[in-house]
Coordinates of C-alpha atoms and ligand atoms in Angstrom, one line a residue:
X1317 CA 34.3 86.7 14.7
X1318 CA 31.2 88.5 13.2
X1319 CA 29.0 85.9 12.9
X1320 CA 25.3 85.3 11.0
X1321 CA 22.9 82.0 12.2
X1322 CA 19.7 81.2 10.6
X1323 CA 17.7 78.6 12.1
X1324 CA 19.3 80.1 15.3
X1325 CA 16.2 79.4 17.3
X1326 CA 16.0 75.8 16.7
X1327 CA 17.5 72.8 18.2
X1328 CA 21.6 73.0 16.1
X1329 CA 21.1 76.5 15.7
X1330 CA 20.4 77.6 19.7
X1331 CA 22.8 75.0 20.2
X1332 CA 25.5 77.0 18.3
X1333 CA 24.4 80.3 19.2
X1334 CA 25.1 79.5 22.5
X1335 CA 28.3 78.4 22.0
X1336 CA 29.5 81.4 19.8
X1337 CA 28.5 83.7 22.4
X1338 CA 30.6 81.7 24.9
X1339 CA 33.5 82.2 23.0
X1340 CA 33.1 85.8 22.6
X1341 CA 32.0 85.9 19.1
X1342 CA 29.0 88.6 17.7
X1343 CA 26.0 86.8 16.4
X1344 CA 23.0 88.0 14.7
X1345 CA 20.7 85.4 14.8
X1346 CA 18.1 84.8 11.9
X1347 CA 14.4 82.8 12.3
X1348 CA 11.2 82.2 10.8
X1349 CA 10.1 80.2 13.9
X1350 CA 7.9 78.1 12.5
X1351 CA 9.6 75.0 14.6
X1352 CA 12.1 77.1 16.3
X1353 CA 11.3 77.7 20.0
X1354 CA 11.8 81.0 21.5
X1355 CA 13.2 79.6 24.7
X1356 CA 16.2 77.7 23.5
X1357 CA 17.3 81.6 22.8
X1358 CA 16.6 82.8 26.3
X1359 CA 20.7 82.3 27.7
X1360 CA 21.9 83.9 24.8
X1361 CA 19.3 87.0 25.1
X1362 CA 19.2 87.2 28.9
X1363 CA 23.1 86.5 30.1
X1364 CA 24.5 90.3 30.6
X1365 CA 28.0 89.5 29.2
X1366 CA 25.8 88.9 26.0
X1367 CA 24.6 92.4 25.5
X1368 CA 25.6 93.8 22.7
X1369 CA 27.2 90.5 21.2
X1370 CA 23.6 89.0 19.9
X1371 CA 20.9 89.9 18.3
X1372 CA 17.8 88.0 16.8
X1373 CA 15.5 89.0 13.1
X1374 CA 12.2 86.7 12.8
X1375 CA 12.9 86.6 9.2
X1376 CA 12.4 83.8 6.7
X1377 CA 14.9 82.9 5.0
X1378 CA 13.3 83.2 1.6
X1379 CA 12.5 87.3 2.4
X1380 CA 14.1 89.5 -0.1
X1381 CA 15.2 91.4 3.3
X1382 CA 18.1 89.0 3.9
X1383 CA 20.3 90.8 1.9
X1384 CA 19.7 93.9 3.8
X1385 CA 20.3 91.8 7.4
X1386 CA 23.2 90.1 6.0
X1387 CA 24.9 93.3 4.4
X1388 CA 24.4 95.4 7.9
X1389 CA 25.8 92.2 10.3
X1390 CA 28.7 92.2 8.1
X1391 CA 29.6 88.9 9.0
X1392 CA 32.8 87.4 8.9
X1393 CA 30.6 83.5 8.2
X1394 CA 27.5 82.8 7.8
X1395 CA 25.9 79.5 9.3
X1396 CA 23.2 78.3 7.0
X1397 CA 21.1 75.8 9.0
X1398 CA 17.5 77.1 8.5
X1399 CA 15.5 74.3 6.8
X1400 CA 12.0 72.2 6.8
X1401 CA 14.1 69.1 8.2
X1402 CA 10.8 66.4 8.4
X1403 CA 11.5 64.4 5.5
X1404 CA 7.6 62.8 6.0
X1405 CA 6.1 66.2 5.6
X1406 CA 8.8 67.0 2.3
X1407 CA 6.9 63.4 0.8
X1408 CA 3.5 64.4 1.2
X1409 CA 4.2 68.5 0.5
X1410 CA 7.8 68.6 -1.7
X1411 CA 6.6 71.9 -3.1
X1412 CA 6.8 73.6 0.8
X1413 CA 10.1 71.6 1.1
X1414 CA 11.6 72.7 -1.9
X1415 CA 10.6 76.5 -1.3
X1416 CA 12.6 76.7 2.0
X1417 CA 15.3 74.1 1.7
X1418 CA 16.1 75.0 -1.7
X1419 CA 14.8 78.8 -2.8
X1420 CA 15.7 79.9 0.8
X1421 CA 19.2 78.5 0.7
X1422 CA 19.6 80.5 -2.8
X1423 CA 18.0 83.7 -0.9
X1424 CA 21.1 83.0 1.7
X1425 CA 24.1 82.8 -1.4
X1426 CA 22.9 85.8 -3.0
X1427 CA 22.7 87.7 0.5
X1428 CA 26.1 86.1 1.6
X1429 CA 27.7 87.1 -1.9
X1430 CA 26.4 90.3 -2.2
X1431 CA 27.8 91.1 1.4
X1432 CA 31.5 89.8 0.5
X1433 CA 30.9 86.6 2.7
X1434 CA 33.4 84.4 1.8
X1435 CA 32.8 81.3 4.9
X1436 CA 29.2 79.6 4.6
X1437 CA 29.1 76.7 6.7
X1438 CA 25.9 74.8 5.6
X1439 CA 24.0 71.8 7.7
X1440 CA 23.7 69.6 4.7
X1441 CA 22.2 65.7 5.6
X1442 CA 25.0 63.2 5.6
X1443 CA 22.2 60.8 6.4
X1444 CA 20.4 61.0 3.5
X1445 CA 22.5 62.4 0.6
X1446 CA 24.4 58.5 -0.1
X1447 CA 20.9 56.7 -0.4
X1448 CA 21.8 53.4 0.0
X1449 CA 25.5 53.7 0.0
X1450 CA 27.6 50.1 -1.2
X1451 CA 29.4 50.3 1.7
X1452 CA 29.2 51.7 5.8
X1453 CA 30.5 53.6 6.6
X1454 CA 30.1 55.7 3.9
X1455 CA 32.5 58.0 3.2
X1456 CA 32.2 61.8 0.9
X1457 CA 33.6 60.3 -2.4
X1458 CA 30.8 57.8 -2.3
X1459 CA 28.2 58.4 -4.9
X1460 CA 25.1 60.4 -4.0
X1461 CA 21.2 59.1 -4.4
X1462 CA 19.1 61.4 -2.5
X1463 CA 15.9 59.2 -2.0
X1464 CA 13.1 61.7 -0.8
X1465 CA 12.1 65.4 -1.6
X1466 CA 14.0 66.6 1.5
X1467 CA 17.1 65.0 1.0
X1468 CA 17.1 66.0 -3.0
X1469 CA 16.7 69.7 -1.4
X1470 CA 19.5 69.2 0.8
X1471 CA 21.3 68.2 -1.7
X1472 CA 21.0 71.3 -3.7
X1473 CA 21.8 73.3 -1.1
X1474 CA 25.2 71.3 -1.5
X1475 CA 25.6 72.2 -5.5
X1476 CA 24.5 75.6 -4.9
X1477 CA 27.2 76.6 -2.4
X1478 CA 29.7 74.4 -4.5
X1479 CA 27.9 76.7 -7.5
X1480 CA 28.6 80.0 -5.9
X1481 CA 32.1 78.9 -5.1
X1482 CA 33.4 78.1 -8.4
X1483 CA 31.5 81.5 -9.7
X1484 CA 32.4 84.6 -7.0
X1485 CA 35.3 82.5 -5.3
X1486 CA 33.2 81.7 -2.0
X1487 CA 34.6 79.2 0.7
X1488 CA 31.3 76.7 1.6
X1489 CA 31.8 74.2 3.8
X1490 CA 28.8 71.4 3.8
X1491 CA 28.8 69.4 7.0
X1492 CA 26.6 66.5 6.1
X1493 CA 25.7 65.7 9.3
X1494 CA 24.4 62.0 11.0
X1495 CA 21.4 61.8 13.3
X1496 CA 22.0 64.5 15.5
X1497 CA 20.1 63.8 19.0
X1498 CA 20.5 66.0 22.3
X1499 CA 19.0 68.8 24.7
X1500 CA 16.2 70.9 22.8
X1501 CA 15.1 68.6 19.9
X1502 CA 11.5 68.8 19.6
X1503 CA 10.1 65.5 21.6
X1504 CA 7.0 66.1 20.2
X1505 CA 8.7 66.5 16.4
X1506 CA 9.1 63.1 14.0
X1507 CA 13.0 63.4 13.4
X1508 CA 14.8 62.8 16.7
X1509 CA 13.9 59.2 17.9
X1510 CA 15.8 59.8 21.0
X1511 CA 13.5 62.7 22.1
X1512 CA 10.7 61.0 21.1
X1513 CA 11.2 57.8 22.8
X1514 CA 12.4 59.6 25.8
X1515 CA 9.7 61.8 25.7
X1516 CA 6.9 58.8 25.3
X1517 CA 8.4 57.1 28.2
X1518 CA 8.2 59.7 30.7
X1519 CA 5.0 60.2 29.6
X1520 CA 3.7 56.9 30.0
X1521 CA 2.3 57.2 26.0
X1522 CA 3.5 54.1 24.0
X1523 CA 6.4 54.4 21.4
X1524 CA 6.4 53.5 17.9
X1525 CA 9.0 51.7 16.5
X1526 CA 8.6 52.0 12.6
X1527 CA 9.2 48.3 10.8
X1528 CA 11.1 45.7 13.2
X1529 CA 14.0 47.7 15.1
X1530 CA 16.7 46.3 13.4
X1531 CA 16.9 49.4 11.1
X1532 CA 20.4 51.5 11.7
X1533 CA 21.4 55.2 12.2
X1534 CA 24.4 56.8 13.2
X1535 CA 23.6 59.0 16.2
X1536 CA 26.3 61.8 17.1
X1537 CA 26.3 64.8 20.1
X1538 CA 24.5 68.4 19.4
X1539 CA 27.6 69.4 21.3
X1540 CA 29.9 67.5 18.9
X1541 CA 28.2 68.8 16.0
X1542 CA 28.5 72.6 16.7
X1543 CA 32.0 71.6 17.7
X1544 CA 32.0 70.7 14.2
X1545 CA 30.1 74.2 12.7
X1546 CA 33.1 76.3 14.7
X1547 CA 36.1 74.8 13.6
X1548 CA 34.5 74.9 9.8
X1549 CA 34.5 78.9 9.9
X1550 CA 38.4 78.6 11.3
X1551 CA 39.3 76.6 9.1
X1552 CA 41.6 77.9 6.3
X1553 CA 40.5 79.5 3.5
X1554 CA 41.2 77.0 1.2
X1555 CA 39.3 74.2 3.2
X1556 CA 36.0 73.8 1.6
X1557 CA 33.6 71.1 0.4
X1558 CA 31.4 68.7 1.9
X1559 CA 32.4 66.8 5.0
X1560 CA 30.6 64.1 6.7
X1561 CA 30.1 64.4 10.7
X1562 CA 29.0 61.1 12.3
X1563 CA 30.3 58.9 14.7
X1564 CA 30.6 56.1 12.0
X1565 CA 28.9 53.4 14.5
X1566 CA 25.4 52.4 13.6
X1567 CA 23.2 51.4 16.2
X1568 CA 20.0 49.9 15.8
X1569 CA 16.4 51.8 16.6
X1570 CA 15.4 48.6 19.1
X1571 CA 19.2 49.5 21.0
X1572 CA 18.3 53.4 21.2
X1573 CA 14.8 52.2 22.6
X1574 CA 16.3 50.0 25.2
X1575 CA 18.9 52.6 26.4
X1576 CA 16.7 55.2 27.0
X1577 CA 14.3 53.1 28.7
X1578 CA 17.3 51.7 30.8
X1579 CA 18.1 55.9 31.3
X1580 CA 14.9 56.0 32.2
X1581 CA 14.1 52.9 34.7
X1582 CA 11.4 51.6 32.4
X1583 CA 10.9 48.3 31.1
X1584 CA 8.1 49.2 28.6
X1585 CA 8.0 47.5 24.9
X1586 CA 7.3 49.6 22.3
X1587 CA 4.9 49.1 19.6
X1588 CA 5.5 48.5 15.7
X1589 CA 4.3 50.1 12.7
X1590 CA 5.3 49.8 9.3
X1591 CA 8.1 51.2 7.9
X1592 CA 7.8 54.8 6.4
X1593 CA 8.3 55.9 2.5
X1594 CA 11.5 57.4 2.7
X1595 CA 13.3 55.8 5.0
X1596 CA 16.7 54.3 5.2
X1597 CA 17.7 50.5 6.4
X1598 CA 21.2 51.3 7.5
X1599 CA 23.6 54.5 7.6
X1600 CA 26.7 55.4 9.4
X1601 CA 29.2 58.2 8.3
X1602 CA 33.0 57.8 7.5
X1603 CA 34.6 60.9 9.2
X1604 CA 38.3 60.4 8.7
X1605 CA 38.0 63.6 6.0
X1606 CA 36.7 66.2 8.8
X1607 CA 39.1 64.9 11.3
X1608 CA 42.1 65.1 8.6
X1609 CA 41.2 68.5 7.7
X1610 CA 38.7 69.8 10.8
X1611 CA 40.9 68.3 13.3
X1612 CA 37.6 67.4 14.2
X1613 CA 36.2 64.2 16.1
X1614 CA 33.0 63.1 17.9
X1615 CA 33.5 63.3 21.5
X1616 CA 30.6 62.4 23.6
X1617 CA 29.5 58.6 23.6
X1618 CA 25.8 57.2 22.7
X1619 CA 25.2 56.0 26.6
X1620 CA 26.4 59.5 28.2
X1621 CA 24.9 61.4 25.6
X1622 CA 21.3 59.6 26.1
X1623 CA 21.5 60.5 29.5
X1624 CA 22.4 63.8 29.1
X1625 CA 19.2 64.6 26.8
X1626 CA 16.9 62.2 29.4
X1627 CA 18.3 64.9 31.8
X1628 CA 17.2 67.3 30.1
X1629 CA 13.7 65.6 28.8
X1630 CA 12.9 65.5 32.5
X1631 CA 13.1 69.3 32.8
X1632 CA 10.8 69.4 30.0
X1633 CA 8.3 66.8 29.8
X1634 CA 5.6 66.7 32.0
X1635 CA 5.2 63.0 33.5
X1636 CA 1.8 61.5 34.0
X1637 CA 0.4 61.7 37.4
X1638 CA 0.7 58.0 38.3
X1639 CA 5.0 58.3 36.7
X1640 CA 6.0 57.4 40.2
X1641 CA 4.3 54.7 40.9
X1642 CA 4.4 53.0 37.5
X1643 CA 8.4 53.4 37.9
X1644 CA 8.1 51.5 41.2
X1645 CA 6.4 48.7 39.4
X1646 CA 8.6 48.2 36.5
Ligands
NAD2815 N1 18.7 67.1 13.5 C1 19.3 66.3 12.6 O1 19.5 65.1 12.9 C2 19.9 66.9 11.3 C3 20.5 66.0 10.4 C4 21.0 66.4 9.2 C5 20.9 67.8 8.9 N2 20.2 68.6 9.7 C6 20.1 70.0 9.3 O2 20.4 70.8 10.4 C7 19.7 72.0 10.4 C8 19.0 72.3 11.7 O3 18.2 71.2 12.1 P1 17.5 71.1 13.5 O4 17.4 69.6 13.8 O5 18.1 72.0 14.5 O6 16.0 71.5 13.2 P2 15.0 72.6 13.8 O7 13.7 72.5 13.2 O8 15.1 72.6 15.3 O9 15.7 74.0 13.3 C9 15.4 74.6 12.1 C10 15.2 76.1 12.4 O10 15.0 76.7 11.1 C11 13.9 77.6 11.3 N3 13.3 77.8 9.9 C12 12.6 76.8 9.2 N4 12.2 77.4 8.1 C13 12.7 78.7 8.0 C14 12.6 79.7 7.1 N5 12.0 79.5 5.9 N6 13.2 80.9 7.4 C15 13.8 81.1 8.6 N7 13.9 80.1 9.5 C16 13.4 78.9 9.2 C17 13.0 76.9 12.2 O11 12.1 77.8 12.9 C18 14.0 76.3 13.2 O12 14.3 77.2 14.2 C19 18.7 71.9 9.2 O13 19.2 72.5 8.1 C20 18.6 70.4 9.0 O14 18.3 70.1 7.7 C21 19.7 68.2 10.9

């Protein structure tokens, strides 16, 4: 497959790029990097059997020059996962939020159109496009209530593709995707609680635990989720519309806090804040849809997959100076 990624240096995207390349697809990888890291794209630009097969534009999304990149990689699909994802910042600056997550996922339609794209698999936010759903887990043919500026954006993205389909015949998929947690989220970002916590704890710097723990997210695999992205550009033709990827379990914030620090060795409590406009009490995501018509199911477990990123965290993260001997006394 010919394949386009924007938002290919960040932490789905590098995630994906990765495993196109594995699988012998071309990519052309698109980024503004303006929270993208350079270095989750070193494998794909270093490994030899790669040459040839990617190549990377630091490009935003909103450019008028995306139709140009789009129309010369010729891509068979188009992975649309470029976005300002910290819902905090999309309350205090919507107008920002709105310009990338909305006017830059527009920028990618008309760019994917004009080329002939047919496949556009989009990260849309299963976490925050049901508000408050009635029930959990919450499946697609629940209602939607966006409740912030980021997930209203999101959202759009969502009509948009669904727009272009019904108008030029296009074949979105919208993967409205849980918490997604794993190797190369930011630790020092807001959005993924595992990184931060694990990323506090090694560094002996206290975690914050926003209202009294007992809130709920569903927490699912990077390596699940690009799963997820590949077998929505195989899918048929005629498969299209938005489908949730979770794990359907939710686990409480206090539970992720204790399993890292159990990853970990620690025994530290965090400290509380209050809880943050914006934010949910409870979500977890009904996937019977994607596995029906995906074949698609989340593979990796919550305990392995915490200590897989912690792995990873450790590689990262520089530990105080006294790390060893605080371990010793906890
Ligand atoms: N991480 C999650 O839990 C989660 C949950 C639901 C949906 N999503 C969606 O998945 C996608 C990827 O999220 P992530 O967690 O990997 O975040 P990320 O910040 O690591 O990746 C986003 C990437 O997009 C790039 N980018 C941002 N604005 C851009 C612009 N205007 N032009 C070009 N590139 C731009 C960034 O530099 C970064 O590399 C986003 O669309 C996000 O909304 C993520």
């Amino acid at each position: 497959m010919r394949t386009l990624v924007t938002g290919a240096a960040g932490f789905i995207g590098s995630t994906l790029v990765d495993r196109l390349l594995a699988e012998g697809h071309q990519v052309v990888g698109v980024d503004n990097f303006s929270t993208g890291n350079p270095a989750n794209l070193d494998a794909a630009k270093s490994r030899g059997a790669y040459r040839g097969r990617f190549s990377l534009m630091k490009v935003d999304v909103q450019a008028p020059e995306l139709t140009d990149i789009v129309a010369g990689a010729n891509p068979d699909v188009v992975f649309h996962l470029a976005a300002h994802v910290d819902l905090r910042a999309s309350v205090s600056n919507p107008e920002f939020d709105a310009r990338t997550n909305i006017l830059g996922t527009i920028n990618v339609c008309e760019a994917s159109r004009r080329a002939g794209v047919k496949r556009v698999v989009y990260a849309a936010s299963g976490g925050s496009r049901y508000g408050v759903p009635a029930r959990l887990p919450v499946d697609e043919s629940c209602p939607v209530g966006p409740l912030s500026p980021y997930a209203v954006a999101k959202l759009a993205g969502e009509f948009y593709l669904g727009a272009y389909a019904e108008m030029y015949g296009m074949a979105p998929i919208c993967l409205g995707l849980a918490n997604v947690y794993g190797p190369r989220q930011s630790p020092t970002g807001e959005a993924g609680v595992i990184a931060v916590f694990g990323s506090a704890l090694l560094t002996g710097r206290p975690a914050t635990v926003y209202g009294d723990g007992t809130s709920t997210r569903d927490y699912v695999y990077v390596g699940d989720v690009v799963d997820a992205f590949v077998r929505a550009a195989e899918a048929p033709v005629a498969v299209v519309g938005t489908y949730n990827i979770g794990t359907g379990i939710q686990t409480t914030v206090a539970d992720v806090y204790r399993m890292i620090a159990r990853a970990l060795g620690e025994s530290s409590e965090p400290r509380h804040a209050t809880v943050r406009t914006g934010e949910l009490q409870a979500i977890a995501l009904d996937t019977s849809r994607s596995e029906r018509d995906l074949g698609w199911r989340p593979a990796v477990k919550l305990y392995e997959g915490i200590h897989r990123t912690v792995s990873w965290l450790r590689t990262v993260v520089e530990p105080p100076s006294n790390y060893e001997g605080a371990c010793r006394a906890s």
